XYZ file of C-alpha atoms in Angstrom:
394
model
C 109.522 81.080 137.245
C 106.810 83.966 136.183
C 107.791 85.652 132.847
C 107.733 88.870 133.807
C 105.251 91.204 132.297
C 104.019 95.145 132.557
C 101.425 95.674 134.976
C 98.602 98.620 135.061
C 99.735 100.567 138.318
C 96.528 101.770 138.905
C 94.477 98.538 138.359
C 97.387 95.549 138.838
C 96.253 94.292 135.940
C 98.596 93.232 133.000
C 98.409 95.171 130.069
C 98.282 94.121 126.889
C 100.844 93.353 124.637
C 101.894 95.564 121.805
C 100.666 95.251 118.852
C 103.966 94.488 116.179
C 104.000 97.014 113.348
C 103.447 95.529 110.226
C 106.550 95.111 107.874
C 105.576 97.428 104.479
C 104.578 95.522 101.637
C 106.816 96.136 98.510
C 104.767 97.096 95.386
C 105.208 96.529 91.900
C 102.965 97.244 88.686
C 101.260 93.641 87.509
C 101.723 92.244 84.220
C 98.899 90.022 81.979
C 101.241 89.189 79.990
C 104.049 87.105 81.795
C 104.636 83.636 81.301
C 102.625 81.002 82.923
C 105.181 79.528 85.118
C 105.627 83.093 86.781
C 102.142 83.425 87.314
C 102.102 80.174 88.987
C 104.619 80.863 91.183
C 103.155 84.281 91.884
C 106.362 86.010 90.582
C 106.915 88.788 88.637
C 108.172 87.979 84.897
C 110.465 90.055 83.015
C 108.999 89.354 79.675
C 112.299 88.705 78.126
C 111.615 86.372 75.146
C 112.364 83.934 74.004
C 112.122 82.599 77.858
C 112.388 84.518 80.492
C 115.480 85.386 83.108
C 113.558 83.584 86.671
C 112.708 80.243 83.872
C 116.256 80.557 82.486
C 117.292 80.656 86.180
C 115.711 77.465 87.578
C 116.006 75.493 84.508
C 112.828 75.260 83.811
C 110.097 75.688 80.879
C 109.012 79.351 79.731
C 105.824 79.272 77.891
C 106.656 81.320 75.431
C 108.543 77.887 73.571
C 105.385 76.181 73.578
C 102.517 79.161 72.817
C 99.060 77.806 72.625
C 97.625 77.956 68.946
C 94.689 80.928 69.076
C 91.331 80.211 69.400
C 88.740 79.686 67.450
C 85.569 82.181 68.067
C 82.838 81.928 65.941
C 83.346 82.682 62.791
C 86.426 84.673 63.355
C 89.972 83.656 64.351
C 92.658 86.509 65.270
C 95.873 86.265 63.554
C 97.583 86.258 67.017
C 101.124 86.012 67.448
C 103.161 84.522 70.137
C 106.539 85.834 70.564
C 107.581 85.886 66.429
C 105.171 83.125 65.696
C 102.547 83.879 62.842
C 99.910 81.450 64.557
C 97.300 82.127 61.721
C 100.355 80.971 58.971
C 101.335 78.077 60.620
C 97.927 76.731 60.799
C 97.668 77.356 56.432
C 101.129 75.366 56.641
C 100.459 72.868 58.673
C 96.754 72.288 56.364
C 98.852 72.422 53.426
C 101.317 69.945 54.501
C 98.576 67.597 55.807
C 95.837 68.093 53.129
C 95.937 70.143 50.808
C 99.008 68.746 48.895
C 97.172 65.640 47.943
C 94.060 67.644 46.199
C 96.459 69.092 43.687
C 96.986 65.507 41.729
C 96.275 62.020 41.751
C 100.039 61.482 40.318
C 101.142 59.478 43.901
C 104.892 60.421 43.030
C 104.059 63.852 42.242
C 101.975 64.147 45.639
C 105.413 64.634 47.392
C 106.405 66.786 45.723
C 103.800 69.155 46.390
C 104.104 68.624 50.174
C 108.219 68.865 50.407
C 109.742 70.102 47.390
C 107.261 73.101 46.812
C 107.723 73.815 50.861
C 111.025 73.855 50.810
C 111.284 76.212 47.730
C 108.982 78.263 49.445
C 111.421 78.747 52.395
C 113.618 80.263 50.329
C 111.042 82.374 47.781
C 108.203 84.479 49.983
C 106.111 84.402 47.011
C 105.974 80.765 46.670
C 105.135 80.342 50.560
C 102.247 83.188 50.218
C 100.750 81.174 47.375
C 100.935 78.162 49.452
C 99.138 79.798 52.078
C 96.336 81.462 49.648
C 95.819 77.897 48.444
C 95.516 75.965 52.171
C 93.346 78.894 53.140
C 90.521 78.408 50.386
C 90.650 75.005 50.874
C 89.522 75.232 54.839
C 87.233 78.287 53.321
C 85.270 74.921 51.427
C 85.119 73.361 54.289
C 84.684 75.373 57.179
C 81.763 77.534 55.978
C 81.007 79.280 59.459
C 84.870 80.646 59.124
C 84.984 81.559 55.459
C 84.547 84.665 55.183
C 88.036 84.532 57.555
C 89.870 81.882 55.358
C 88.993 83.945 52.430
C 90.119 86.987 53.590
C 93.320 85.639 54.330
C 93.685 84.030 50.635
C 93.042 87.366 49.153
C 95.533 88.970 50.877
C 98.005 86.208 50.576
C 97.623 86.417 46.906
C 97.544 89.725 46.491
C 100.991 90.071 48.282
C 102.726 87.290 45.952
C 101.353 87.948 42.850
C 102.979 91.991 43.531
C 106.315 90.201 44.440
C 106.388 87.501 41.484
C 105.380 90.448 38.931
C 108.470 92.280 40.109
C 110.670 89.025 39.486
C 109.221 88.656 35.841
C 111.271 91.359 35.032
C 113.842 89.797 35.518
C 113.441 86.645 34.279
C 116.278 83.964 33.823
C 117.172 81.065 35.233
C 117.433 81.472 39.084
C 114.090 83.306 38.369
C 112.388 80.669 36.383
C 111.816 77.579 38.292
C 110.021 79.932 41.317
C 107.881 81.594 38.964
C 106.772 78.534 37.321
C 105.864 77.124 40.301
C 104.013 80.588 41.626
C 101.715 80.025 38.308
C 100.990 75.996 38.498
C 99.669 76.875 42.222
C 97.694 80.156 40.782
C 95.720 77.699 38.295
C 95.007 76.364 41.207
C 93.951 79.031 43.403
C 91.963 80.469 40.404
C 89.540 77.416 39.913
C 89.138 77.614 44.045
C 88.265 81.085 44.091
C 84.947 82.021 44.506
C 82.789 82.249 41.464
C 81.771 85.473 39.906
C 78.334 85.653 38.733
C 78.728 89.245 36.229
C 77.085 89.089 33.624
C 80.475 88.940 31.152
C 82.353 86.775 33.241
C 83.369 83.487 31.935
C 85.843 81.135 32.161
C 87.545 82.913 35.491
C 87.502 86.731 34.263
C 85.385 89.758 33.176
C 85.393 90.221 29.607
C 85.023 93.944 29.702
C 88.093 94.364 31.563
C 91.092 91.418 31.502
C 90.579 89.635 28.362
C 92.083 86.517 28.196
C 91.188 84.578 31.281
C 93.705 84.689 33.943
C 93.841 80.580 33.788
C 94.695 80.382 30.468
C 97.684 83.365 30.763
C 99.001 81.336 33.670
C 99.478 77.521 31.743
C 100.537 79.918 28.582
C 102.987 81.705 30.389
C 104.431 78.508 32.736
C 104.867 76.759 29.809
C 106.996 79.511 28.307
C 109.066 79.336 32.048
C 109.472 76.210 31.007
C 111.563 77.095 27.298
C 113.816 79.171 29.265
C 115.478 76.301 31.600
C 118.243 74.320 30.071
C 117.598 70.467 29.633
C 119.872 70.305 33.000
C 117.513 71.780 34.824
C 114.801 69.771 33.636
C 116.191 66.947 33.648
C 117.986 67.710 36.853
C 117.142 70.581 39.165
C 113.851 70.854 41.896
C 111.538 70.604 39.377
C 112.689 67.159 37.175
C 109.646 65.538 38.420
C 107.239 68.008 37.032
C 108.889 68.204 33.972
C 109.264 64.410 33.601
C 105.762 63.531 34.806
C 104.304 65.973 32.328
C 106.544 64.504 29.200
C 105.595 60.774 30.072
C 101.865 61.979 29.885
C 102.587 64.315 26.690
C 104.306 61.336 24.614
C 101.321 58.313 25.762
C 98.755 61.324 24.505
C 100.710 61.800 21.375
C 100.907 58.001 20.974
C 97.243 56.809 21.665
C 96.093 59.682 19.542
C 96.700 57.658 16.592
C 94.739 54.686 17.623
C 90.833 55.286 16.331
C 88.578 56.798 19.133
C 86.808 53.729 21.253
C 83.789 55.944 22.272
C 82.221 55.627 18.828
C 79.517 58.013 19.810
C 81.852 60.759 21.042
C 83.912 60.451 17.901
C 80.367 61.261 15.797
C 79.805 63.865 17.879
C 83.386 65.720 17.084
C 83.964 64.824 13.583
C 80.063 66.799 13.304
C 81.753 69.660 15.186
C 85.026 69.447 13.221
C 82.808 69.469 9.687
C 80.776 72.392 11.437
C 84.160 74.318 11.978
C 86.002 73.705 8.774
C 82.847 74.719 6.711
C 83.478 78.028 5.120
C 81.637 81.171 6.349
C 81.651 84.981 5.192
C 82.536 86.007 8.424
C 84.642 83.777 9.652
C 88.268 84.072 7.980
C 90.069 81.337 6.550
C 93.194 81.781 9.175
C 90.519 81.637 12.058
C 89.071 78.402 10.832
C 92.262 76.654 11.182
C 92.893 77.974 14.320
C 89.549 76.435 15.600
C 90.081 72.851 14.386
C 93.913 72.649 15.683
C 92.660 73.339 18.872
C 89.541 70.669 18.601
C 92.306 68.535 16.996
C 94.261 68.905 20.646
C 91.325 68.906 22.841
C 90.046 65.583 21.191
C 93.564 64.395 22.008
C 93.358 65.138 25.464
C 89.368 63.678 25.529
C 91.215 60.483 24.629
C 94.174 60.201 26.924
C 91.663 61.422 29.942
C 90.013 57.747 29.313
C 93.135 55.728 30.766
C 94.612 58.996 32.755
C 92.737 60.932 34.772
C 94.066 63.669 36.339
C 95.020 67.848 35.955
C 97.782 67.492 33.830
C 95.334 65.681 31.467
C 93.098 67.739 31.383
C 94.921 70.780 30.626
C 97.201 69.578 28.595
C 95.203 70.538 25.186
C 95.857 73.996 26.269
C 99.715 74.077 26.084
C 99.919 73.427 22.357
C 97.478 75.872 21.062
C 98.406 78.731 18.571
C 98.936 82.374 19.792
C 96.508 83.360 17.578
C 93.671 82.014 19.893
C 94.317 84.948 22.737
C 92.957 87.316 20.503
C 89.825 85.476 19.476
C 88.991 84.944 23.636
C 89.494 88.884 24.359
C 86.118 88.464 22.869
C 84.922 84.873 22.629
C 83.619 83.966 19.305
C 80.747 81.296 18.991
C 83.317 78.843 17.478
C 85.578 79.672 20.497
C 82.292 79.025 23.193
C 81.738 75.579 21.136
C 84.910 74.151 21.651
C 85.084 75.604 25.350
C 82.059 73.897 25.789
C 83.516 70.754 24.932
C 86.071 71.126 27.017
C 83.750 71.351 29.827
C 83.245 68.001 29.548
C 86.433 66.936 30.362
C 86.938 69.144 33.286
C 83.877 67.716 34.633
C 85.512 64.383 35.106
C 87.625 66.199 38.011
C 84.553 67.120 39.617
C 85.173 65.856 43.155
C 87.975 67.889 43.690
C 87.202 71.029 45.951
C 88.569 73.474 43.700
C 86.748 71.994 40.483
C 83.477 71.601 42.137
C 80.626 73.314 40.288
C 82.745 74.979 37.582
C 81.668 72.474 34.764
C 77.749 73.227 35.683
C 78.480 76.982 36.015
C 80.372 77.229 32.857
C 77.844 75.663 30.712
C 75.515 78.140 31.821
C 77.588 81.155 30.690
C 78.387 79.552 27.391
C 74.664 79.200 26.811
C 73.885 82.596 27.985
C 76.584 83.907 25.169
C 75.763 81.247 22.423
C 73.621 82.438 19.298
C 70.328 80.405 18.757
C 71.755 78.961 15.209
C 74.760 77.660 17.833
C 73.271 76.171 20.695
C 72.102 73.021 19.201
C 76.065 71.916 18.768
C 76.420 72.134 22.562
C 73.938 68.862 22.871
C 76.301 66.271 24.089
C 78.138 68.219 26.048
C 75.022 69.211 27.761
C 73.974 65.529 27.967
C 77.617 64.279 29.541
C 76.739 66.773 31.974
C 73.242 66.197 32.884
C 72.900 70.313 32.920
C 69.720 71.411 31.510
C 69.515 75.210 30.531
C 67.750 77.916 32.439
């Protein structure tokens, strides 16, 4: 059987067969920003988040649970977020929890600490987290030079936040305030030694004479240590911070105790019984009160010189510093030449933690401003510091 079909009447010839109308296309505005499986399926996404309806739908996996990290472009890096993800502060997190932690001490036990404890205090304080991620971020400024002007930026402003937020809680200081702002100023000391170095012409030790005073370090280990009175010996003993607190007492009773032994370096004793006999001559301008200021604190720093032998580490070093009389801040609002003498001195000890990142180049850069402030008659007590350091003036 012939299928019928139409025929030209004119010609016989069949005609041709109608052309179908094409079925309208429905429309619909495009989206860059759907999730990848809808793109790959060429469907349009809602957007909900956290995944979307069609992903909910088939059962299957929405991008937005598993956002890529941003890029890296040159020496920038956008602080991109994903859904509620801070992508920039989980990267300072995730350096801090990986690296970072284990430049603050050589104290193995107390290395844990830093990576959990501190963390987890840090979920619950902002300001503790911020100063977390200030620290992490001038650590990869060290060592990511073509991104440090980025790294830096976000320390600063890291900082700046926490440092607003933990002056606010020092006014109300007690015990629920204590512990976090103890911990906020261990991790400045920190931060400050990490920071980039000023080069003003009054700046030494960390701050600008002409405007601060006492240098921020210094405020920070006076003022933790005075966090510190306010806890009860439960707390100590007991609460987050025991570990601290009973790290720091093991090292302050084997410096007390080792103190009393006679100094093994023979030629570093010489050096700082000269200095001490210096310091406790009497002067017309130097008052009587002020000279026992000076040797107290050589009489703790010589401690520390000694204890640094056997224990090396940031606690030791520092340690001098929490035992000092109040009546120093005054003198270093402007820093006498007895006051530069015994800083220089000290120099030498920090320069033992010269391979740390945030240490590095302080100890050099130091002696140079103590030199640029010391008085000719002064400079020749500075020798053996100089020579422990190898630095060799301008």
């Amino acid at each position: 059987m012939i299928a019928s079909m139409d025929l030209d009447m004119d010609t016989g010839t069949p005609l041709a067969a109608p052309t179908p109308a094409k079925a309208s296309r429905r429309t619909h505005a495009k989206t860059r920003t759907g999730c990848k499986t809808c793109k790959s399926r060429k469907i349009k996404c809602d957007e909900e988040k956290p995944q979307c309806r069609n992903c909910t739908k088939h059962n299957v996996s929405c991008d937005y649970l598993h956002a890529p990290s941003p890029r890296h472009n040159g020496s920038t890096l956008s602080p991109e977020c994903s859904g509620r993800l801070n992508m920039a502060d989980l990267e300072l997190l995730h350096h801090y929890t990986t690296s970072t932690y284990a430049t603050l001490t050589d104290n193995i036990a107390l290395r844990d600490f830093y990576r959990c404890t501190y963390v987890e205090l840090g979920l619950r304080c902002e300001y503790i987290m911020r100063t977390i991620f200030a620290l992490a971020a001038l650590h990869l400024a060290h060592y990511r030079p073509s991104m440090r002007s980025h790294y830096l930026s976000l320390a600063a402003e890291h900082h700046q936040i926490a440092s607003r937020e933990a002056l606010a809680a020092m006014n109300q200081l007690g015990p629920d305030t204590a512990p976090n702002l103890f911990i906020f100023s261990a991790l400045t000391v920190f931060y400050a030694f990490g920071s980039p170095r000023k080069e003003h012409a009054n700046d030494i030790l960390f701050f600008d004479t002409t405007t601060s005073g006492v240098p921020d370090w210094i405020f920070l280990l006076r003022g933790s240590f005075a966090l510190v009175k306010t806890l009860s010996v439960e707390e100590r003993q007991k609460g987050p911070l025991a570990p601290v607190f009973g790290s720091g007492r093991d090292s302050w009773n084997a410096r007390e105790a080792m103190a009393a032994a006679p100094d093994p370096d023979s030629e570093r004793a010489s050096r700082l019984d000269a200095l001490e006999g210096f310091l406790s001559r009497p002067r017309e301008h130097v008052p009587a009160h002020h000279r026992a200021v000076y040797l107290h604190w050589l009489h703790e720093l010589r401690k520390s010189m000694r204890h640094n032998d056997q224990a090396l580490g940031d606690a030791t070093v520092f340690m001098w510093l929490f035992d000092f009389p109040d009546e120093v801040l005054p003198l270093l609002k402007q820093p006498t030449q007895e006051v530069l003498l015994i800083l220089a001195h000290f120099v030498v000890l920090l320069d033992r933690m010269s391979a740390r990142w945030w240490v590095q180049g302080w100890a050099a850069h130091l002696m140079g401003r103590i030199w640029s402030l010391l008085e000719d008659e002064y400079k020749i007590w500075v020798r053996w510091p100089m020579e422990q350091l190898g630095w060799v003036p301008p």
